[in-house]
């Protein structure tokens, strides 16, 4: 496609009768030609060059830098969205004695106790479930590792243990305000791979629910980071994330989200960042066989081989060497087989992505068959609310030691899982048999 346009060299703009457009910008190839030679070439080629002044709008073009072609899109010149930093001020503890530091740490520890915020939780807070429309909020969990379990038929199941720290809802962005949401204004913030606006933004189906997990000492963070949790009335969190939530499942700021948000037998999806393997070759990254080990093979033992036809360009998506891992991936359709309300542990069937002690996002499964099954027996919407506020934890040392022995006594198992405190085999006496 050829159109007329104006090419700007610094403060000089040159009118070109014909230019080739590529994508969202003009394709300009200089191939190491200086500015003076380029102007002389354009003058000889087109007869005259029209120099424009300040009224000429600068065009975003594709420039040739050495041997690489750099695509300049209009959104590349925008300012990046502002992100609040978690790093604390190193000078915050100056002129403070050790006794005062211990006293302040003890006072802050009292505020970090996982208690429900003073919100009016009643039985009427549960809302009706809308089939194929309701999308609930998720949880932020920490991966602890793999633990084996057995079914009642003797089949071994490798389960992933996730611990759910104190999760609280921070804020909710309705679908009507997504255009004003800061991080969604810049395409680099959310859809960098395809540079297209997601369909759920245009359709106004879901909003964004911001959730924070793992309360921490306010001294460890900056004042800007601590200010994000002031409106919710919760301590500063180490991890915050966003979930797609339908308007009928939105949570008020400060609402606690416990593991009772899910039930034993529910199917969930786990999203986490995979293990970073670094730069790997095609054999390690894609499992290619490589070249022969001997018989005349020279420097071709672990190479990729042919990447394109003779004289052809390499197609987009070709499996090649590069950075392996460190990408967000989802494990879908994992069933909850066991829960521990005392320690906030969730046992999922199968492995999940990510290293041990990494954060992961836990939400209702998006698989269509699990969605239909969830409509038949819907979970609590928008979340599970306790009938009464819990009593403050006791600091008695005897009760603390008592919890060490019966911390797994309240575990909830799936009906197909064998409990370790039950006998694995039983024998019945036959009364009619001879001695």
Short mmCIF file of C-alpha atoms in Angstrom, two decimals:
data_model
loop_
_atom_site.label_atom_id
_atom_site.label_comp_id
_atom_site.label_asym_id
_atom_site.label_seq_id
_atom_site.Cartn_x
_atom_site.Cartn_y
_atom_site.Cartn_z
CA UNK A 1 0.00 0.00 0.00
CA UNK A 2 1.59 3.27 -1.14
CA UNK A 3 0.54 6.65 0.13
CA UNK A 4 2.03 10.11 0.28
CA UNK A 5 3.49 11.22 3.56
CA UNK A 6 5.98 13.40 5.39
CA UNK A 7 9.18 11.99 6.90
CA UNK A 8 10.80 14.01 9.68
CA UNK A 9 14.60 14.03 10.14
CA UNK A 10 15.12 15.79 13.47
CA UNK A 11 13.79 19.31 12.85
CA UNK A 12 13.48 18.88 9.03
CA UNK A 13 10.43 17.31 7.44
CA UNK A 14 10.53 16.03 3.84
CA UNK A 15 7.44 15.49 1.73
CA UNK A 16 7.47 12.17 -0.14
CA UNK A 17 4.87 11.49 -2.85
CA UNK A 18 4.94 7.75 -2.26
CA UNK A 19 5.72 5.73 0.86
CA UNK A 20 5.10 2.16 1.83
CA UNK A 21 2.96 1.68 4.93
CA UNK A 22 3.61 -1.29 7.23
CA UNK A 23 1.24 -1.94 10.15
CA UNK A 24 0.55 1.25 12.07
CA UNK A 25 3.58 3.19 10.78
CA UNK A 26 5.49 4.17 7.66
CA UNK A 27 8.22 1.84 6.43
CA UNK A 28 11.38 3.92 5.91
CA UNK A 29 14.62 2.15 5.01
CA UNK A 30 17.79 4.28 5.03
CA UNK A 31 20.37 1.44 5.05
CA UNK A 32 23.16 3.51 6.63
CA UNK A 33 22.52 6.56 4.41
CA UNK A 34 23.37 9.89 5.98
CA UNK A 35 20.86 12.71 6.22
CA UNK A 36 22.54 14.79 3.49
CA UNK A 37 22.72 11.85 1.07
CA UNK A 38 19.10 10.95 1.82
CA UNK A 39 17.90 14.50 1.09
CA UNK A 40 19.93 14.60 -2.13
CA UNK A 41 18.53 11.24 -3.18
CA UNK A 42 14.94 12.34 -2.54
CA UNK A 43 15.55 15.58 -4.46
CA UNK A 44 16.94 13.77 -7.51
CA UNK A 45 14.24 11.10 -7.37
CA UNK A 46 11.16 13.27 -7.02
CA UNK A 47 12.46 16.51 -8.54
CA UNK A 48 12.01 18.67 -5.46
CA UNK A 49 11.69 18.21 -1.75
CA UNK A 50 9.13 20.21 0.14
CA UNK A 51 10.48 21.28 3.54
CA UNK A 52 7.69 21.68 6.05
CA UNK A 53 7.66 23.72 9.24
CA UNK A 54 6.09 23.30 12.65
CA UNK A 55 2.68 22.53 11.19
CA UNK A 56 3.91 19.11 10.09
CA UNK A 57 2.85 16.36 12.46
CA UNK A 58 5.58 13.89 13.32
CA UNK A 59 4.75 10.47 11.96
CA UNK A 60 5.50 7.20 13.73
CA UNK A 61 7.58 5.17 11.32
CA UNK A 62 9.72 2.06 11.05
CA UNK A 63 13.40 2.97 11.16
CA UNK A 64 16.41 0.98 10.04
CA UNK A 65 18.99 0.84 12.83
CA UNK A 66 22.04 -1.00 11.54
CA UNK A 67 20.79 -4.45 10.52
CA UNK A 68 17.69 -4.44 12.74
CA UNK A 69 14.32 -2.95 11.90
CA UNK A 70 12.65 -1.23 14.85
CA UNK A 71 8.88 -0.86 14.80
CA UNK A 72 7.70 2.31 16.54
CA UNK A 73 4.02 2.21 17.48
CA UNK A 74 2.09 5.19 18.87
CA UNK A 75 1.68 3.56 22.28
CA UNK A 76 5.45 3.13 22.69
CA UNK A 77 5.96 6.82 23.44
CA UNK A 78 3.43 6.88 26.23
CA UNK A 79 4.49 7.14 29.81
CA UNK A 80 4.42 3.92 31.76
CA UNK A 81 1.72 3.64 34.44
CA UNK A 82 2.83 4.50 37.95
CA UNK A 83 3.31 1.52 40.24
CA UNK A 84 3.57 1.95 43.98
CA UNK A 85 6.86 0.60 45.33
CA UNK A 86 6.97 -1.82 48.24
CA UNK A 87 10.49 -0.94 49.31
CA UNK A 88 10.71 0.76 52.69
CA UNK A 89 12.71 3.83 53.62
CA UNK A 90 16.06 2.73 55.15
CA UNK A 91 16.18 5.87 57.31
CA UNK A 92 12.89 5.25 59.10
CA UNK A 93 14.54 3.79 62.26
CA UNK A 94 17.06 6.53 62.89
CA UNK A 95 17.35 7.88 66.45
CA UNK A 96 15.17 5.04 67.81
CA UNK A 97 16.48 2.90 70.65
CA UNK A 98 16.33 -0.88 70.70
CA UNK A 99 13.78 -0.85 73.53
CA UNK A 100 11.46 1.36 71.51
CA UNK A 101 11.87 -0.88 68.47
CA UNK A 102 10.89 -3.94 70.49
CA UNK A 103 7.89 -2.12 71.96
CA UNK A 104 6.70 -0.94 68.54
CA UNK A 105 7.15 -4.42 67.08
CA UNK A 106 5.04 -5.91 69.88
CA UNK A 107 2.28 -3.35 69.33
CA UNK A 108 2.25 -3.93 65.59
CA UNK A 109 2.10 -7.67 66.12
CA UNK A 110 -1.21 -7.24 67.91
CA UNK A 111 -2.63 -5.57 64.82
CA UNK A 112 -1.53 -8.41 62.56
CA UNK A 113 -3.78 -10.98 64.24
CA UNK A 114 -6.10 -12.45 61.62
CA UNK A 115 -9.47 -11.17 62.81
CA UNK A 116 -12.53 -10.25 60.84
CA UNK A 117 -12.90 -6.58 60.05
CA UNK A 118 -15.85 -4.80 61.71
CA UNK A 119 -18.22 -5.33 58.80
CA UNK A 120 -21.83 -6.34 59.20
CA UNK A 121 -21.82 -10.01 58.17
CA UNK A 122 -25.34 -11.41 58.19
CA UNK A 123 -27.04 -14.39 56.64
CA UNK A 124 -28.80 -12.07 54.18
CA UNK A 125 -25.41 -11.14 52.68
CA UNK A 126 -25.44 -14.26 50.51
CA UNK A 127 -26.76 -13.41 47.06
CA UNK A 128 -28.57 -15.64 44.57
CA UNK A 129 -26.49 -17.59 42.09
CA UNK A 130 -26.99 -16.68 38.43
CA UNK A 131 -26.23 -19.70 36.20
CA UNK A 132 -23.51 -19.11 33.59
CA UNK A 133 -23.19 -15.48 34.73
CA UNK A 134 -21.86 -15.41 38.27
CA UNK A 135 -18.07 -15.26 38.47
CA UNK A 136 -16.76 -15.21 42.03
CA UNK A 137 -13.54 -13.81 43.40
CA UNK A 138 -10.50 -16.00 44.02
CA UNK A 139 -7.82 -16.46 46.66
CA UNK A 140 -4.10 -15.84 46.90
CA UNK A 141 -2.31 -18.93 48.20
CA UNK A 142 1.25 -20.13 48.80
CA UNK A 143 2.47 -23.42 47.37
CA UNK A 144 4.00 -25.64 50.07
CA UNK A 145 4.81 -28.80 48.12
CA UNK A 146 3.54 -32.24 47.10
CA UNK A 147 1.90 -34.71 49.49
CA UNK A 148 0.73 -38.24 48.60
CA UNK A 149 -2.76 -39.48 49.42
CA UNK A 150 -4.66 -42.68 48.64
CA UNK A 151 -8.21 -43.35 47.65
CA UNK A 152 -10.33 -46.02 49.29
CA UNK A 153 -9.64 -48.30 46.34
CA UNK A 154 -5.87 -48.04 46.86
CA UNK A 155 -5.01 -45.59 44.08
CA UNK A 156 -2.23 -43.13 44.88
CA UNK A 157 -2.94 -39.43 44.28
CA UNK A 158 -0.17 -36.82 44.42
CA UNK A 159 -1.71 -33.70 45.92
CA UNK A 160 -0.41 -30.15 46.00
CA UNK A 161 -0.66 -28.39 49.36
CA UNK A 162 -1.61 -24.72 49.25
CA UNK A 163 -1.76 -22.49 52.30
CA UNK A 164 -4.13 -19.54 52.19
CA UNK A 165 -2.86 -16.60 54.29
CA UNK A 166 -5.20 -13.90 55.52
CA UNK A 167 -6.95 -12.68 52.36
CA UNK A 168 -8.99 -9.48 52.34
CA UNK A 169 -10.86 -7.66 49.60
CA UNK A 170 -9.35 -4.23 49.03
CA UNK A 171 -11.45 -2.58 46.33
CA UNK A 172 -13.76 -3.33 43.43
CA UNK A 173 -13.64 -1.69 40.01
CA UNK A 174 -17.04 -1.98 38.27
CA UNK A 175 -17.21 -2.67 34.53
CA UNK A 176 -18.28 0.92 33.85
CA UNK A 177 -15.01 2.29 35.30
CA UNK A 178 -12.58 0.03 33.47
CA UNK A 179 -11.72 2.79 31.01
CA UNK A 180 -10.45 4.93 33.88
CA UNK A 181 -8.46 2.13 35.48
CA UNK A 182 -4.82 3.16 35.42
CA UNK A 183 -3.07 -0.05 34.43
CA UNK A 184 -5.56 -0.83 31.64
CA UNK A 185 -4.98 2.42 29.77
CA UNK A 186 -1.59 1.31 28.49
CA UNK A 187 -1.58 -1.84 26.32
CA UNK A 188 1.78 -2.85 27.76
CA UNK A 189 0.26 -3.30 31.20
CA UNK A 190 -2.17 -6.15 30.53
CA UNK A 191 -2.22 -7.45 26.95
CA UNK A 192 1.37 -7.06 25.78
CA UNK A 193 1.38 -10.21 23.67
CA UNK A 194 -1.38 -9.37 21.19
CA UNK A 195 -1.80 -5.61 21.71
CA UNK A 196 -5.58 -5.96 21.43
CA UNK A 197 -8.17 -4.94 23.97
CA UNK A 198 -9.66 -8.06 25.65
CA UNK A 199 -13.26 -8.89 24.87
CA UNK A 200 -14.33 -8.70 28.52
CA UNK A 201 -13.34 -5.02 28.59
CA UNK A 202 -15.49 -4.12 25.58
CA UNK A 203 -18.44 -6.29 26.60
CA UNK A 204 -18.60 -4.85 30.15
CA UNK A 205 -19.28 -8.27 31.61
CA UNK A 206 -16.91 -8.35 34.59
CA UNK A 207 -15.19 -5.98 36.92
CA UNK A 208 -11.90 -6.22 38.78
CA UNK A 209 -11.69 -7.30 42.42
CA UNK A 210 -8.40 -6.39 44.11
CA UNK A 211 -7.40 -8.85 46.86
CA UNK A 212 -4.49 -8.64 49.30
CA UNK A 213 -2.84 -11.48 51.21
CA UNK A 214 -0.25 -12.01 53.93
CA UNK A 215 -0.36 -9.13 56.41
CA UNK A 216 3.02 -7.66 57.28
CA UNK A 217 4.67 -4.99 59.39
CA UNK A 218 3.89 -1.48 58.09
CA UNK A 219 7.49 -0.43 58.74
CA UNK A 220 8.64 -2.75 55.95
CA UNK A 221 6.83 -0.74 53.27
CA UNK A 222 6.63 2.80 52.06
CA UNK A 223 3.89 5.22 53.02
CA UNK A 224 2.43 5.05 49.50
CA UNK A 225 2.14 1.25 49.69
CA UNK A 226 0.52 1.38 53.13
CA UNK A 227 -1.94 3.96 51.84
CA UNK A 228 -3.42 1.39 49.45
CA UNK A 229 -4.97 -0.45 52.41
CA UNK A 230 -6.26 2.52 54.40
CA UNK A 231 -9.72 2.58 52.83
CA UNK A 232 -10.15 -1.18 53.38
CA UNK A 233 -9.15 -0.95 57.05
CA UNK A 234 -6.69 -3.87 56.89
CA UNK A 235 -2.94 -4.12 57.59
CA UNK A 236 -0.51 -3.79 54.66
CA UNK A 237 -0.23 -6.90 52.53
CA UNK A 238 2.81 -8.45 50.93
CA UNK A 239 0.91 -9.61 47.85
CA UNK A 240 -2.00 -8.07 45.97
CA UNK A 241 -3.69 -9.34 42.83
CA UNK A 242 -6.79 -8.86 40.70
CA UNK A 243 -9.59 -11.23 39.76
CA UNK A 244 -12.35 -10.99 37.18
CA UNK A 245 -15.61 -10.76 39.13
CA UNK A 246 -19.19 -10.33 37.98
CA UNK A 247 -21.12 -7.42 39.54
CA UNK A 248 -23.37 -9.76 41.56
CA UNK A 249 -20.29 -11.31 43.27
CA UNK A 250 -18.46 -8.10 44.20
CA UNK A 251 -17.05 -7.83 47.74
CA UNK A 252 -16.98 -4.80 49.99
CA UNK A 253 -13.55 -3.42 50.98
CA UNK A 254 -12.23 -5.15 54.08
CA UNK A 255 -14.20 -8.37 53.60
CA UNK A 256 -12.14 -11.40 54.73
CA UNK A 257 -11.89 -14.35 52.35
CA UNK A 258 -11.12 -17.68 54.04
CA UNK A 259 -10.61 -21.18 52.68
CA UNK A 260 -14.32 -21.79 53.28
CA UNK A 261 -14.76 -19.78 50.10
CA UNK A 262 -14.33 -23.20 48.46
CA UNK A 263 -15.67 -26.60 49.43
CA UNK A 264 -14.23 -30.09 49.35
CA UNK A 265 -15.01 -31.54 45.93
CA UNK A 266 -14.97 -28.22 44.05
CA UNK A 267 -12.91 -27.85 40.88
CA UNK A 268 -10.57 -24.87 40.72
CA UNK A 269 -7.92 -23.37 38.45
CA UNK A 270 -4.48 -22.41 39.74
CA UNK A 271 -2.51 -19.65 38.01
CA UNK A 272 1.15 -19.06 38.88
CA UNK A 273 4.48 -18.16 37.35
CA UNK A 274 6.48 -21.14 36.15
CA UNK A 275 10.00 -21.93 37.30
CA UNK A 276 12.59 -19.77 35.58
CA UNK A 277 14.98 -22.10 33.73
CA UNK A 278 16.94 -19.33 32.04
CA UNK A 279 18.19 -19.44 28.47
CA UNK A 280 17.92 -22.98 27.12
CA UNK A 281 18.47 -24.68 23.79
CA UNK A 282 15.90 -26.45 21.68
CA UNK A 283 16.69 -29.86 23.21
CA UNK A 284 15.95 -28.70 26.75
CA UNK A 285 13.20 -26.24 25.85
CA UNK A 286 11.21 -28.18 23.26
CA UNK A 287 12.54 -31.73 23.56
CA UNK A 288 14.08 -31.92 20.10
CA UNK A 289 16.40 -34.82 19.35
CA UNK A 290 19.31 -32.81 17.97
CA UNK A 291 21.92 -34.08 15.55
CA UNK A 292 23.98 -37.28 15.52
CA UNK A 293 26.70 -37.77 18.11
CA UNK A 294 29.32 -39.13 15.68
CA UNK A 295 29.82 -40.40 12.10
CA UNK A 296 30.99 -37.12 10.65
CA UNK A 297 28.81 -34.75 12.65
CA UNK A 298 30.71 -31.53 13.34
CA UNK A 299 29.26 -28.87 15.63
CA UNK A 300 25.75 -30.16 15.03
CA UNK A 301 25.12 -32.25 18.14
CA UNK A 302 22.59 -29.99 19.89
CA UNK A 303 21.59 -27.58 17.14
CA UNK A 304 18.09 -26.86 15.92
CA UNK A 305 18.41 -27.85 12.26
CA UNK A 306 16.34 -26.28 9.50
CA UNK A 307 14.19 -23.31 10.51
CA UNK A 308 12.75 -22.29 7.11
CA UNK A 309 12.88 -23.01 3.42
CA UNK A 310 15.64 -21.83 1.15
CA UNK A 311 15.48 -18.05 0.89
CA UNK A 312 12.36 -17.90 3.05
CA UNK A 313 11.84 -15.98 6.25
CA UNK A 314 11.33 -17.69 9.59
CA UNK A 315 7.64 -17.86 10.39
CA UNK A 316 6.28 -16.41 13.59
CA UNK A 317 5.93 -19.00 16.34
CA UNK A 318 8.82 -21.20 15.24
CA UNK A 319 10.15 -23.24 18.14
CA UNK A 320 13.66 -21.99 18.79
CA UNK A 321 16.08 -21.46 21.65
CA UNK A 322 15.32 -18.79 24.23
CA UNK A 323 14.28 -18.13 27.81
CA UNK A 324 12.46 -21.10 29.31
CA UNK A 325 9.89 -20.63 32.06
CA UNK A 326 9.07 -17.51 34.08
CA UNK A 327 5.64 -17.24 32.41
CA UNK A 328 2.17 -17.22 33.92
CA UNK A 329 0.45 -20.53 33.24
CA UNK A 330 -2.73 -22.12 34.59
CA UNK A 331 -3.47 -25.63 35.81
CA UNK A 332 -7.18 -26.14 35.18
CA UNK A 333 -9.72 -28.54 36.59
CA UNK A 334 -7.99 -29.50 39.86
CA UNK A 335 -10.27 -31.01 42.49
CA UNK A 336 -10.11 -30.14 46.18
CA UNK A 337 -9.65 -33.43 48.06
CA UNK A 338 -8.88 -32.20 51.56
CA UNK A 339 -9.08 -29.02 53.62
CA UNK A 340 -7.72 -27.97 57.00
CA UNK A 341 -9.62 -24.95 58.36
CA UNK A 342 -7.30 -24.62 61.35
CA UNK A 343 -4.09 -24.24 59.33
CA UNK A 344 -5.77 -22.87 56.17
CA UNK A 345 -4.50 -25.73 54.01
CA UNK A 346 -6.01 -26.90 50.73
CA UNK A 347 -5.04 -30.21 49.10
CA UNK A 348 -5.47 -30.26 45.31
CA UNK A 349 -5.34 -33.31 43.08
CA UNK A 350 -2.36 -33.16 40.76
CA UNK A 351 0.62 -30.84 40.36
CA UNK A 352 0.56 -27.08 39.88
CA UNK A 353 2.98 -24.73 38.18
CA UNK A 354 5.56 -22.68 40.03
CA UNK A 355 8.30 -23.36 42.58
CA UNK A 356 7.75 -24.11 46.25
CA UNK A 357 6.88 -21.11 48.47
CA UNK A 358 5.62 -19.11 45.50
CA UNK A 359 2.35 -17.21 45.30
CA UNK A 360 -0.45 -18.59 43.15
CA UNK A 361 -3.99 -17.51 42.30
CA UNK A 362 -6.85 -19.89 43.12
CA UNK A 363 -10.29 -19.38 41.56
CA UNK A 364 -13.30 -21.32 40.29
CA UNK A 365 -12.61 -23.49 37.28
CA UNK A 366 -13.38 -22.00 33.87
CA UNK A 367 -13.87 -25.39 32.21
CA UNK A 368 -17.34 -25.57 30.71
CA UNK A 369 -18.19 -28.98 32.17
CA UNK A 370 -17.14 -27.87 35.66
CA UNK A 371 -19.13 -24.68 35.21
CA UNK A 372 -22.30 -26.68 34.49
CA UNK A 373 -21.67 -28.87 37.52
CA UNK A 374 -21.17 -25.77 39.68
CA UNK A 375 -24.54 -24.42 38.54
CA UNK A 376 -26.24 -27.56 39.87
CA UNK A 377 -24.68 -27.16 43.33
CA UNK A 378 -23.58 -23.51 43.59
CA UNK A 379 -21.06 -22.38 46.22
CA UNK A 380 -21.73 -19.46 48.59
CA UNK A 381 -22.01 -16.18 46.72
CA UNK A 382 -20.12 -13.85 46.96
CA UNK A 383 -18.18 -15.71 49.67
CA UNK A 384 -18.64 -17.65 52.89
CA UNK A 385 -19.70 -15.46 55.83
CA UNK A 386 -19.44 -16.76 59.42
CA UNK A 387 -22.57 -16.84 61.54
CA UNK A 388 -20.80 -14.94 64.30
CA UNK A 389 -17.50 -13.16 64.73
CA UNK A 390 -14.74 -15.41 66.08
CA UNK A 391 -13.45 -14.97 69.58
CA UNK A 392 -9.98 -13.44 69.97
CA UNK A 393 -7.19 -16.02 70.10
CA UNK A 394 -5.99 -17.08 73.52
CA UNK A 395 -2.38 -16.57 74.55
CA UNK A 396 -2.36 -19.40 77.06
CA UNK A 397 0.70 -21.66 76.55
CA UNK A 398 -1.31 -24.78 77.44
CA UNK A 399 -3.79 -24.17 74.64
CA UNK A 400 -0.93 -23.48 72.24
CA UNK A 401 0.63 -26.87 73.00
CA UNK A 402 -2.77 -28.52 72.70
CA UNK A 403 -3.08 -27.26 69.12
CA UNK A 404 0.14 -29.03 68.15
CA UNK A 405 -1.44 -32.44 68.73
CA UNK A 406 -4.92 -31.96 67.26
CA UNK A 407 -4.18 -29.50 64.47
CA UNK A 408 -5.20 -32.09 61.86
CA UNK A 409 -8.21 -33.41 63.78
CA UNK A 410 -10.63 -31.07 62.00
CA UNK A 411 -9.56 -31.96 58.46
CA UNK A 412 -12.32 -32.35 55.90
CA UNK A 413 -11.72 -35.22 53.45
CA UNK A 414 -13.38 -36.06 50.18
CA UNK A 415 -15.61 -39.13 50.23
CA UNK A 416 -13.20 -41.00 47.93
CA UNK A 417 -10.08 -40.34 50.04
CA UNK A 418 -8.91 -42.75 52.71
CA UNK A 419 -8.33 -41.19 56.13
CA UNK A 420 -5.16 -42.22 57.92
CA UNK A 421 -6.93 -42.50 61.28
CA UNK A 422 -9.30 -45.13 59.86
CA UNK A 423 -8.42 -48.83 59.44
CA UNK A 424 -7.28 -49.78 55.98
CA UNK A 425 -8.74 -53.30 56.19
CA UNK A 426 -11.31 -54.94 58.50
CA UNK A 427 -12.27 -58.56 59.13
CA UNK A 428 -15.75 -59.73 60.03
CA UNK A 429 -16.40 -62.80 62.13
CA UNK A 430 -18.59 -65.49 60.62
CA UNK A 431 -20.87 -66.84 63.34
CA UNK A 432 -21.78 -70.00 61.41
CA UNK A 433 -18.19 -71.05 60.73
CA UNK A 434 -16.62 -73.92 62.70
CA UNK A 435 -13.80 -73.21 65.15
#
